[in-house]
Every structure is written in C-alpha cells, then in structure tokens.
Amino acid sequence: MNFQTERLGPHMAAAVSGIDLNRLPDAPTQAALTRVLHDNLVLCIRGQALAPVPFRDAMAQFGVPVLRKQLAQTPECAEVNIISSEDRDVLGDGKRLVNGANWHTDDSFMREPCSLTMLYGVVVPSVGGDTQFTNMYAAYADLSSEMKARIDGMQVIHKYSSSRKLSRISTRPAAEMAAMPEATHPLVRTHPETGRKSLYLNPNRMEQVVGLDRAESDRLLDMLIAHATQPRYEYRHSWRQGDIVIWDNRCTMHKANADYPDGERRLMHRVIVAGTAPY
Ligand code: OGA
Ligand code: MN
C-alpha cells in the first residue's frame, strides 16, 4: 500500500504515515487501514491538517459518524466534537472538566455503543496530555480457564451515572439525565469483525453484574479492572500535532491525562462511529 506502517507498542498500536486525508483513500488503501486498525486495536495516522468537514468525511470511511450533542460541536460540522483543555462544567460548579480521566470505553451506557472513536490532535501540549490504552483481548486471554468459565455468559448493567463511578462528570439538565439510557452488556464480548473475545469493562459506568449480590459483584469487577489495567497491557500515546488516533472501543479501554502545564492548550477534534449491541 502507499503508506508506511510503524509498530508503536509491543502488543498494540501502529502508526501510518504518507497519507493526506484531504483526499479520501481509494478502496484498497482504506481496506488496508482498517486491517491495520483491527490488527493493532489503535491506529495513529500521522501528519494531518484537516478542517472539520474533511475530518468527518475521512472518518466516515471507517463507519457511520454519530452526533454527540452533549459535547461541544464545531460550527463547521456537527459530527465533529471538541475536547479541550478549556472544557468547564458550565451547568455545575464551573470548574475544569477532564473528559475521560479514568479508564473507560466510550458510551457503554448505550445499547449500541460506538465502535470506534477518532481523536485528532489540533493543538497538543509540549509535554503531557498522553492518552493511555489497554488491550482487552490480551487481558481476557490471560485469565485462568476457571475464571473464563466463571465469567463467560455473565451480563453487566452499565449506567451513565453509575454508583461505582470514579470521575467527576459534567452536570446535565435533569430531563436529559432522566432520559439517559442504561444497558446490559456481556462481560466477555466477541468482536463482530475479528471474532476475538475480549473483556468488556467500563469502570465508570458499570453498576452491577446481573445475578450477583452487590458485594460479590463489586469484588469481581474490582478484580477484573485491576487485572486489565496492569502496565503490561498498556500502550501510552504521546501526541504529535496532526495525529489522528483511532481506537476500537470493543477491545480496548483508554484514559486521558491532564498532567500538562497550566497555560498550555490541548485541543482535539473528535468523531465517533456507530456500533452494534455487544454480544
Ligand atoms: C475521548 C477520550 C481521551 C483524551 O475522547 O473519548 O476519552 O486523551 N479522550 O482526550
Ligand atoms: Mn473516551
């Protein structure tokens, strides 16, 4: 293919360069990019300079972009959201808000969570602001056969504002909170395209394992979270301006870091694409 691929982490993540997404890739190139993503779970496309509409159009080659009205939208393109160091809890205490500061997978409180998230580094800090990823195929594969037998087939209730949540989340209007969906998802899911099994955890949104009492559910979830977030399953992305990082929410978790110096900006454009109900 007419791009170069570089392995980023020892067990996940690859970067491609030599592509300008202002021109949409031809079908074989697009298929090759999707393959790199499926094989590596996290795909970084280097060196982009994209306005919101061409960014959305390029991401639409990977799936169907979904509107996300809860996050700020670019004026040019409603499907492109803004994640910024200037985000504040405007309806609440007005304080700084860091989206995704704890390990999570995107939108698991929905019945059909997004499959992929694309983040485009428009302005990146000179130091810090990394995004961490963890490989949920590997975390599942390393469980004992006894543990696999125990958890295969278990279902978990996910809620937007779960009682186990770790993060401060933005204050939403009461009517919007009341209308917020919740969903029940398998604890072990099968990726619809690769056929591989992964742990499906979302520490911020999981409420309880169906059929277990609260204490037993908490013990199991805490143990699996501690297992899956060990450094050996991790890839940590240090951003370059112009990177687009695409991750697969079906087989990874991720986490933002707001550790860059005060006064430095971090501005990301974000697109998510539709997924199907996990099974
Ligand atoms: C997200 C997210 C992480 C980051 O956009 O879903 O979690 O590093 N972002 O900004
Ligand atoms: Mn996220």
Coordinates of N, CA and C and ligand atoms in Angstrom, one line a residue, residues 99-100 104-106 117 247 249 254 270, ligand 2:
N99 N -12.5 15.3 30.3 CA -13.2 14.1 29.8 C -12.4 12.9 29.8
G100 N -12.9 11.8 30.4 CA -12.2 10.5 30.3 C -10.9 10.4 31.1
H104 N -11.8 3.9 30.8 CA -13.1 3.7 30.3 C -13.1 3.2 28.8
T105 N -14.3 2.8 28.4 CA -14.6 2.6 27.0 C -15.8 3.5 26.6
D106 N -15.8 4.0 25.4 CA -16.8 5.1 25.2 C -18.2 4.6 25.1
T117 N -13.7 5.4 18.2 CA -13.5 6.8 18.4 C -12.3 7.3 17.7
W247 N -9.3 4.5 17.9 CA -9.3 3.3 18.8 C -10.6 2.5 18.7
N249 N -13.3 0.7 20.6 CA -13.9 0.6 21.9 C -14.3 -0.8 22.3
H254 N -9.4 3.2 27.5 CA -8.5 4.3 27.4 C -8.7 5.3 28.5
R270 N -13.1 15.4 17.6 CA -13.5 14.0 17.9 C -14.7 13.6 17.1
Ligands
MN2 MN -13.3 8.3 26.0

